[in-house]
Amino acid sequence: MAYDQDLADRVRELIAAERGVEEKTMFGGLAFLINGNMSVAVSGKGGLMVRVPPEETPTLLTREHVTPMVMAGRETRGWLRVSAEGVKAKRQLQSWVGRGVDYAKRLPPK
């Protein structure tokens, strides 16, 4: 499944003012990097993948429309999947994109 172009455009609009933004196709989706660090990605499986502080993962998993990101059969702490329903409204998307971008900006540049 190809990633949602409309969702990618909505993410682009939200991060347009950020410095150091780069887009890369990865994992069947489109990742948005800040200074070389992934922040969010429009998933080829639908919805959004969001990078968060690993210690916040358990708390954020209690939210509606949020599931763990699983790669190679293992949960990836510090990454979440937010379903398309969870980013339908601009306010929802803005919150998740902001969270991912803020965390990526705190990481050392690559």
Short mmCIF file of N, CA, C and O in Angstrom, two decimals:
data_model
loop_
_atom_site.label_atom_id
_atom_site.label_comp_id
_atom_site.label_asym_id
_atom_site.label_seq_id
_atom_site.Cartn_x
_atom_site.Cartn_y
_atom_site.Cartn_z
N MET A 1 0.84 -1.18 0.00
CA MET A 1 0.00 0.00 0.00
C MET A 1 0.88 1.25 0.00
O MET A 1 1.81 1.36 0.78
N ALA A 2 0.58 2.17 -0.87
CA ALA A 2 1.33 3.43 -0.93
C ALA A 2 0.86 4.34 0.20
O ALA A 2 -0.25 4.23 0.69
N TYR A 3 1.73 5.25 0.60
CA TYR A 3 1.35 6.17 1.67
C TYR A 3 0.33 7.19 1.17
O TYR A 3 0.20 7.44 -0.01
N ASP A 4 -0.37 7.79 2.10
CA ASP A 4 -1.43 8.75 1.84
C ASP A 4 -0.82 10.11 1.47
O ASP A 4 -0.27 10.80 2.33
N GLN A 5 -0.91 10.48 0.21
CA GLN A 5 -0.34 11.74 -0.28
C GLN A 5 -0.98 12.95 0.40
O GLN A 5 -0.30 13.93 0.69
N ASP A 6 -2.27 12.87 0.65
CA ASP A 6 -2.96 13.98 1.31
C ASP A 6 -2.42 14.19 2.72
O ASP A 6 -2.16 15.32 3.13
N LEU A 7 -2.22 13.10 3.44
CA LEU A 7 -1.66 13.20 4.79
C LEU A 7 -0.23 13.76 4.73
O LEU A 7 0.14 14.60 5.54
N ALA A 8 0.55 13.32 3.75
CA ALA A 8 1.91 13.86 3.59
C ALA A 8 1.87 15.36 3.34
O ALA A 8 2.67 16.11 3.92
N ASP A 9 0.94 15.82 2.53
CA ASP A 9 0.81 17.26 2.27
C ASP A 9 0.41 18.02 3.54
O ASP A 9 0.91 19.12 3.79
N ARG A 10 -0.45 17.42 4.35
CA ARG A 10 -0.86 18.06 5.61
C ARG A 10 0.32 18.16 6.57
O ARG A 10 0.48 19.17 7.26
N VAL A 11 1.16 17.12 6.61
CA VAL A 11 2.35 17.16 7.46
C VAL A 11 3.30 18.23 6.95
O VAL A 11 3.83 19.03 7.73
N ARG A 12 3.53 18.27 5.64
CA ARG A 12 4.41 19.29 5.04
C ARG A 12 3.98 20.70 5.44
O ARG A 12 4.80 21.55 5.77
N GLU A 13 2.70 20.93 5.39
CA GLU A 13 2.16 22.25 5.74
C GLU A 13 2.49 22.60 7.19
O GLU A 13 2.84 23.74 7.50
N LEU A 14 2.40 21.62 8.07
CA LEU A 14 2.65 21.86 9.49
C LEU A 14 4.12 22.11 9.81
O LEU A 14 4.44 22.81 10.76
N ILE A 15 5.02 21.51 9.02
CA ILE A 15 6.45 21.66 9.35
C ILE A 15 7.18 22.59 8.39
O ILE A 15 8.41 22.69 8.45
N ALA A 16 6.44 23.28 7.56
CA ALA A 16 7.05 24.14 6.54
C ALA A 16 8.01 25.18 7.14
O ALA A 16 9.02 25.52 6.52
N ALA A 17 7.73 25.67 8.32
CA ALA A 17 8.56 26.72 8.91
C ALA A 17 9.77 26.17 9.67
O ALA A 17 10.63 26.93 10.09
N GLU A 18 9.85 24.85 9.82
CA GLU A 18 10.96 24.25 10.56
C GLU A 18 12.24 24.31 9.73
O GLU A 18 12.21 24.19 8.51
N ARG A 19 13.36 24.44 10.42
CA ARG A 19 14.67 24.41 9.74
C ARG A 19 15.20 22.99 9.76
O ARG A 19 14.92 22.23 10.67
N GLY A 20 15.98 22.65 8.74
CA GLY A 20 16.64 21.35 8.69
C GLY A 20 15.73 20.19 8.34
O GLY A 20 16.02 19.05 8.68
N VAL A 21 14.61 20.46 7.66
CA VAL A 21 13.66 19.41 7.30
C VAL A 21 14.09 18.72 6.01
O VAL A 21 14.49 19.38 5.05
N GLU A 22 14.01 17.41 6.02
CA GLU A 22 14.31 16.61 4.83
C GLU A 22 13.26 15.51 4.75
O GLU A 22 12.82 14.99 5.77
N GLU A 23 12.87 15.18 3.53
CA GLU A 23 11.92 14.09 3.31
C GLU A 23 12.65 12.91 2.69
O GLU A 23 13.48 13.11 1.80
N LYS A 24 12.32 11.71 3.16
CA LYS A 24 12.91 10.50 2.59
C LYS A 24 11.86 9.40 2.53
O LYS A 24 11.12 9.20 3.50
N THR A 25 11.83 8.70 1.41
CA THR A 25 10.96 7.54 1.36
C THR A 25 11.64 6.41 2.12
O THR A 25 12.81 6.10 1.87
N MET A 26 10.93 5.85 3.07
CA MET A 26 11.47 4.78 3.92
C MET A 26 10.32 3.88 4.37
O MET A 26 9.23 4.36 4.66
N PHE A 27 10.60 2.60 4.48
CA PHE A 27 9.65 1.64 5.04
C PHE A 27 8.28 1.70 4.36
O PHE A 27 7.26 1.52 5.00
N GLY A 28 8.26 1.98 3.07
CA GLY A 28 7.00 2.04 2.34
C GLY A 28 6.21 3.31 2.59
O GLY A 28 5.05 3.41 2.22
N GLY A 29 6.83 4.28 3.25
CA GLY A 29 6.16 5.53 3.55
C GLY A 29 7.05 6.72 3.27
O GLY A 29 8.05 6.60 2.57
N LEU A 30 6.71 7.85 3.84
CA LEU A 30 7.48 9.07 3.65
C LEU A 30 7.85 9.61 5.03
O LEU A 30 6.98 9.99 5.81
N ALA A 31 9.16 9.63 5.31
CA ALA A 31 9.65 10.11 6.60
C ALA A 31 10.05 11.57 6.50
O ALA A 31 10.56 12.02 5.48
N PHE A 32 9.81 12.29 7.60
CA PHE A 32 10.21 13.68 7.71
C PHE A 32 11.30 13.75 8.77
O PHE A 32 11.07 13.42 9.93
N LEU A 33 12.50 14.16 8.33
CA LEU A 33 13.65 14.22 9.22
C LEU A 33 13.92 15.67 9.59
O LEU A 33 13.75 16.58 8.77
N ILE A 34 14.37 15.86 10.83
CA ILE A 34 14.78 17.17 11.32
C ILE A 34 16.25 17.04 11.68
O ILE A 34 16.60 16.25 12.56
N ASN A 35 17.10 17.76 10.99
CA ASN A 35 18.56 17.67 11.21
C ASN A 35 19.06 16.23 11.16
O ASN A 35 19.91 15.82 11.94
N GLY A 36 18.47 15.44 10.24
CA GLY A 36 18.90 14.06 10.05
C GLY A 36 18.22 13.04 10.94
O GLY A 36 18.45 11.84 10.80
N ASN A 37 17.38 13.48 11.88
CA ASN A 37 16.67 12.57 12.78
C ASN A 37 15.21 12.45 12.37
O ASN A 37 14.53 13.46 12.19
N MET A 38 14.72 11.21 12.26
CA MET A 38 13.31 11.02 11.92
C MET A 38 12.44 11.59 13.02
O MET A 38 12.72 11.43 14.20
N SER A 39 11.37 12.27 12.61
CA SER A 39 10.43 12.85 13.57
C SER A 39 9.06 12.19 13.44
O SER A 39 8.50 11.71 14.41
N VAL A 40 8.54 12.18 12.23
CA VAL A 40 7.28 11.50 11.92
C VAL A 40 7.41 10.89 10.54
O VAL A 40 8.27 11.29 9.75
N ALA A 41 6.53 9.96 10.25
CA ALA A 41 6.49 9.37 8.91
C ALA A 41 5.06 9.03 8.56
O ALA A 41 4.31 8.53 9.40
N VAL A 42 4.69 9.34 7.34
CA VAL A 42 3.40 8.92 6.83
C VAL A 42 3.59 7.47 6.41
O VAL A 42 4.42 7.17 5.56
N SER A 43 2.85 6.59 7.06
CA SER A 43 3.06 5.16 6.89
C SER A 43 2.41 4.60 5.64
O SER A 43 1.29 5.00 5.28
N GLY A 44 3.09 3.68 5.01
CA GLY A 44 2.51 2.96 3.88
C GLY A 44 1.38 2.03 4.33
O GLY A 44 0.61 1.55 3.52
N LYS A 45 1.28 1.80 5.64
CA LYS A 45 0.21 0.98 6.20
C LYS A 45 -0.96 1.83 6.68
O LYS A 45 -1.88 1.34 7.28
N GLY A 46 -0.87 3.12 6.43
CA GLY A 46 -1.91 4.05 6.85
C GLY A 46 -1.54 4.77 8.13
O GLY A 46 -0.83 4.24 8.97
N GLY A 47 -2.01 5.97 8.27
CA GLY A 47 -1.75 6.74 9.48
C GLY A 47 -0.34 7.28 9.55
O GLY A 47 0.34 7.45 8.53
N LEU A 48 0.09 7.53 10.78
CA LEU A 48 1.34 8.22 11.03
C LEU A 48 2.19 7.43 12.02
O LEU A 48 1.67 6.83 12.94
N MET A 49 3.49 7.43 11.79
CA MET A 49 4.44 6.92 12.78
C MET A 49 5.06 8.15 13.42
O MET A 49 5.45 9.09 12.73
N VAL A 50 5.15 8.14 14.74
CA VAL A 50 5.61 9.32 15.48
C VAL A 50 6.74 8.92 16.42
O VAL A 50 6.63 7.95 17.17
N ARG A 51 7.80 9.69 16.40
CA ARG A 51 8.93 9.48 17.31
C ARG A 51 8.68 10.27 18.59
O ARG A 51 8.37 11.46 18.54
N VAL A 52 8.79 9.57 19.72
CA VAL A 52 8.53 10.19 21.02
C VAL A 52 9.64 9.79 21.99
O VAL A 52 10.34 8.81 21.77
N PRO A 53 9.79 10.52 23.08
CA PRO A 53 10.76 10.09 24.09
C PRO A 53 10.39 8.67 24.57
O PRO A 53 9.23 8.43 24.89
N PRO A 54 11.34 7.75 24.57
CA PRO A 54 11.03 6.36 24.94
C PRO A 54 10.31 6.22 26.27
O PRO A 54 9.43 5.38 26.41
N GLU A 55 10.64 7.07 27.22
CA GLU A 55 10.00 6.96 28.54
C GLU A 55 8.53 7.36 28.51
O GLU A 55 7.76 7.03 29.42
N GLU A 56 8.09 8.05 27.47
CA GLU A 56 6.68 8.45 27.34
C GLU A 56 5.84 7.40 26.60
O GLU A 56 4.61 7.49 26.58
N THR A 57 6.50 6.41 26.01
CA THR A 57 5.80 5.41 25.21
C THR A 57 4.64 4.76 25.96
O THR A 57 3.52 4.73 25.45
N PRO A 58 4.86 4.20 27.17
CA PRO A 58 3.75 3.52 27.85
C PRO A 58 2.53 4.42 28.09
O PRO A 58 1.39 3.99 27.89
N THR A 59 2.75 5.66 28.47
CA THR A 59 1.64 6.58 28.72
C THR A 59 0.90 6.91 27.44
O THR A 59 -0.33 6.91 27.40
N LEU A 60 1.64 7.18 26.38
CA LEU A 60 1.01 7.55 25.11
C LEU A 60 0.24 6.39 24.49
O LEU A 60 -0.72 6.60 23.76
N LEU A 61 0.64 5.17 24.79
CA LEU A 61 -0.06 4.00 24.26
C LEU A 61 -1.47 3.85 24.82
O LEU A 61 -2.28 3.10 24.28
N THR A 62 -1.79 4.59 25.89
CA THR A 62 -3.14 4.51 26.45
C THR A 62 -4.13 5.38 25.68
O THR A 62 -5.33 5.29 25.90
N ARG A 63 -3.62 6.20 24.78
CA ARG A 63 -4.49 7.10 24.00
C ARG A 63 -5.23 6.33 22.90
O ARG A 63 -4.71 5.36 22.35
N GLU A 64 -6.38 6.86 22.57
CA GLU A 64 -7.19 6.28 21.51
C GLU A 64 -6.47 6.40 20.16
O GLU A 64 -5.80 7.40 19.90
N HIS A 65 -6.57 5.38 19.33
CA HIS A 65 -6.00 5.32 17.98
C HIS A 65 -4.48 5.13 17.97
O HIS A 65 -3.86 5.30 16.92
N VAL A 66 -3.87 4.84 19.10
CA VAL A 66 -2.41 4.70 19.19
C VAL A 66 -2.05 3.26 19.50
O VAL A 66 -2.63 2.64 20.40
N THR A 67 -1.09 2.73 18.74
CA THR A 67 -0.59 1.38 18.97
C THR A 67 0.94 1.40 18.90
O THR A 67 1.53 2.36 18.38
N PRO A 68 1.56 0.36 19.43
CA PRO A 68 3.03 0.32 19.35
C PRO A 68 3.47 0.16 17.90
O PRO A 68 2.77 -0.42 17.08
N MET A 69 4.62 0.68 17.59
CA MET A 69 5.23 0.42 16.29
C MET A 69 6.01 -0.88 16.42
O MET A 69 6.79 -1.04 17.35
N VAL A 70 5.75 -1.80 15.52
CA VAL A 70 6.41 -3.09 15.55
C VAL A 70 7.25 -3.24 14.29
O VAL A 70 6.75 -3.07 13.18
N MET A 71 8.52 -3.55 14.49
CA MET A 71 9.43 -3.81 13.37
C MET A 71 10.12 -5.14 13.64
O MET A 71 10.60 -5.36 14.75
N ALA A 72 10.18 -5.97 12.64
CA ALA A 72 10.80 -7.29 12.75
C ALA A 72 10.23 -8.06 13.93
O ALA A 72 10.94 -8.76 14.65
N GLY A 73 8.92 -7.90 14.16
CA GLY A 73 8.25 -8.64 15.21
C GLY A 73 8.45 -8.11 16.62
O GLY A 73 7.99 -8.72 17.58
N ARG A 74 9.11 -6.97 16.76
CA ARG A 74 9.38 -6.41 18.09
C ARG A 74 8.84 -4.99 18.19
O ARG A 74 8.97 -4.21 17.26
N GLU A 75 8.30 -4.67 19.37
CA GLU A 75 7.86 -3.30 19.63
C GLU A 75 9.08 -2.39 19.69
O GLU A 75 10.11 -2.76 20.24
N THR A 76 8.96 -1.22 19.12
CA THR A 76 10.04 -0.26 19.09
C THR A 76 9.72 0.87 20.06
O THR A 76 8.87 1.72 19.76
N ARG A 77 10.36 0.87 21.23
CA ARG A 77 10.13 1.95 22.20
C ARG A 77 10.58 3.27 21.57
O ARG A 77 11.58 3.34 20.88
N GLY A 78 9.79 4.29 21.84
CA GLY A 78 10.11 5.60 21.28
C GLY A 78 9.45 5.85 19.94
O GLY A 78 9.64 6.92 19.37
N TRP A 79 8.68 4.88 19.47
CA TRP A 79 7.94 5.06 18.22
C TRP A 79 6.53 4.56 18.41
O TRP A 79 6.31 3.51 19.04
N LEU A 80 5.57 5.28 17.85
CA LEU A 80 4.16 4.91 17.95
C LEU A 80 3.53 4.95 16.57
O LEU A 80 3.98 5.69 15.69
N ARG A 81 2.47 4.19 16.42
CA ARG A 81 1.63 4.28 15.23
C ARG A 81 0.34 4.96 15.65
O ARG A 81 -0.26 4.59 16.65
N VAL A 82 -0.06 5.96 14.89
CA VAL A 82 -1.33 6.63 15.12
C VAL A 82 -2.17 6.37 13.87
O VAL A 82 -1.74 6.70 12.76
N SER A 83 -3.32 5.75 14.07
CA SER A 83 -4.16 5.39 12.92
C SER A 83 -4.64 6.64 12.18
O SER A 83 -4.61 7.76 12.72
N ALA A 84 -5.13 6.43 10.98
CA ALA A 84 -5.66 7.54 10.17
C ALA A 84 -6.79 8.26 10.92
O ALA A 84 -6.91 9.48 10.84
N GLU A 85 -7.58 7.51 11.69
CA GLU A 85 -8.65 8.12 12.49
C GLU A 85 -8.09 9.07 13.54
O GLU A 85 -8.71 10.05 13.90
N GLY A 86 -6.90 8.78 14.04
CA GLY A 86 -6.28 9.58 15.09
C GLY A 86 -5.61 10.85 14.60
O GLY A 86 -5.13 11.65 15.42
N VAL A 87 -5.54 11.03 13.28
CA VAL A 87 -4.95 12.26 12.71
C VAL A 87 -5.88 12.91 11.70
O VAL A 87 -5.45 13.68 10.85
N LYS A 88 -7.14 12.58 11.81
CA LYS A 88 -8.14 13.09 10.88
C LYS A 88 -8.31 14.61 10.99
O LYS A 88 -8.32 15.32 9.99
N ALA A 89 -8.42 15.09 12.20
CA ALA A 89 -8.61 16.53 12.43
C ALA A 89 -7.25 17.22 12.45
O ALA A 89 -6.25 16.64 12.87
N LYS A 90 -7.24 18.49 12.04
CA LYS A 90 -5.99 19.25 12.03
C LYS A 90 -5.37 19.31 13.43
O LYS A 90 -4.16 19.18 13.59
N ARG A 91 -6.21 19.50 14.43
CA ARG A 91 -5.73 19.59 15.81
C ARG A 91 -5.02 18.29 16.22
O ARG A 91 -3.97 18.34 16.86
N GLN A 92 -5.58 17.16 15.84
CA GLN A 92 -4.97 15.86 16.18
C GLN A 92 -3.61 15.74 15.49
O GLN A 92 -2.62 15.38 16.12
N LEU A 93 -3.58 16.00 14.20
CA LEU A 93 -2.35 15.87 13.43
C LEU A 93 -1.29 16.84 13.96
O LEU A 93 -0.14 16.47 14.15
N GLN A 94 -1.69 18.06 14.22
CA GLN A 94 -0.78 19.08 14.72
C GLN A 94 -0.14 18.63 16.03
O GLN A 94 1.07 18.81 16.24
N SER A 95 -0.91 18.04 16.90
CA SER A 95 -0.40 17.57 18.19
C SER A 95 0.66 16.49 18.00
O SER A 95 1.74 16.54 18.60
N TRP A 96 0.37 15.50 17.17
CA TRP A 96 1.32 14.40 16.96
C TRP A 96 2.56 14.85 16.21
O TRP A 96 3.69 14.47 16.56
N VAL A 97 2.39 15.64 15.17
CA VAL A 97 3.55 16.13 14.40
C VAL A 97 4.41 17.00 15.30
O VAL A 97 5.64 16.87 15.32
N GLY A 98 3.79 17.87 16.07
CA GLY A 98 4.54 18.72 16.99
C GLY A 98 5.34 17.91 17.99
O GLY A 98 6.51 18.21 18.27
N ARG A 99 4.75 16.86 18.50
CA ARG A 99 5.44 15.99 19.46
C ARG A 99 6.67 15.34 18.81
O ARG A 99 7.75 15.33 19.38
N GLY A 100 6.50 14.80 17.61
CA GLY A 100 7.62 14.16 16.92
C GLY A 100 8.72 15.14 16.54
O GLY A 100 9.91 14.86 16.71
N VAL A 101 8.34 16.30 16.05
CA VAL A 101 9.31 17.33 15.65
C VAL A 101 10.06 17.84 16.88
O VAL A 101 11.29 17.97 16.85
N ASP A 102 9.35 18.12 17.95
CA ASP A 102 10.01 18.62 19.16
C ASP A 102 11.05 17.64 19.68
O ASP A 102 12.14 18.03 20.07
N TYR A 103 10.70 16.35 19.66
CA TYR A 103 11.66 15.36 20.16
C TYR A 103 12.87 15.26 19.22
O TYR A 103 14.02 15.24 19.68
N ALA A 104 12.63 15.22 17.91
CA ALA A 104 13.73 15.10 16.95
C ALA A 104 14.67 16.31 17.04
O ALA A 104 15.89 16.16 16.90
N LYS A 105 14.14 17.49 17.32
CA LYS A 105 14.97 18.70 17.44
C LYS A 105 15.88 18.64 18.66
O LYS A 105 16.93 19.28 18.68
N ARG A 106 15.52 17.87 19.67
CA ARG A 106 16.35 17.77 20.87
C ARG A 106 17.49 16.77 20.70
O ARG A 106 18.40 16.72 21.53
N LEU A 107 17.45 15.99 19.63
CA LEU A 107 18.50 14.99 19.39
C LEU A 107 19.69 15.64 18.70
O LEU A 107 19.53 16.62 17.96
N PRO A 108 20.90 15.08 18.88
CA PRO A 108 22.07 15.63 18.18
C PRO A 108 21.89 15.49 16.67
O PRO A 108 21.40 14.46 16.19
N PRO A 109 22.30 16.50 15.89
CA PRO A 109 22.19 16.40 14.43
C PRO A 109 23.01 15.23 13.89
O PRO A 109 24.04 14.89 14.47
N LYS A 110 22.54 14.67 12.79
CA LYS A 110 23.28 13.57 12.14
C LYS A 110 23.95 14.09 10.90
O LYS A 110 23.50 14.95 10.24
#
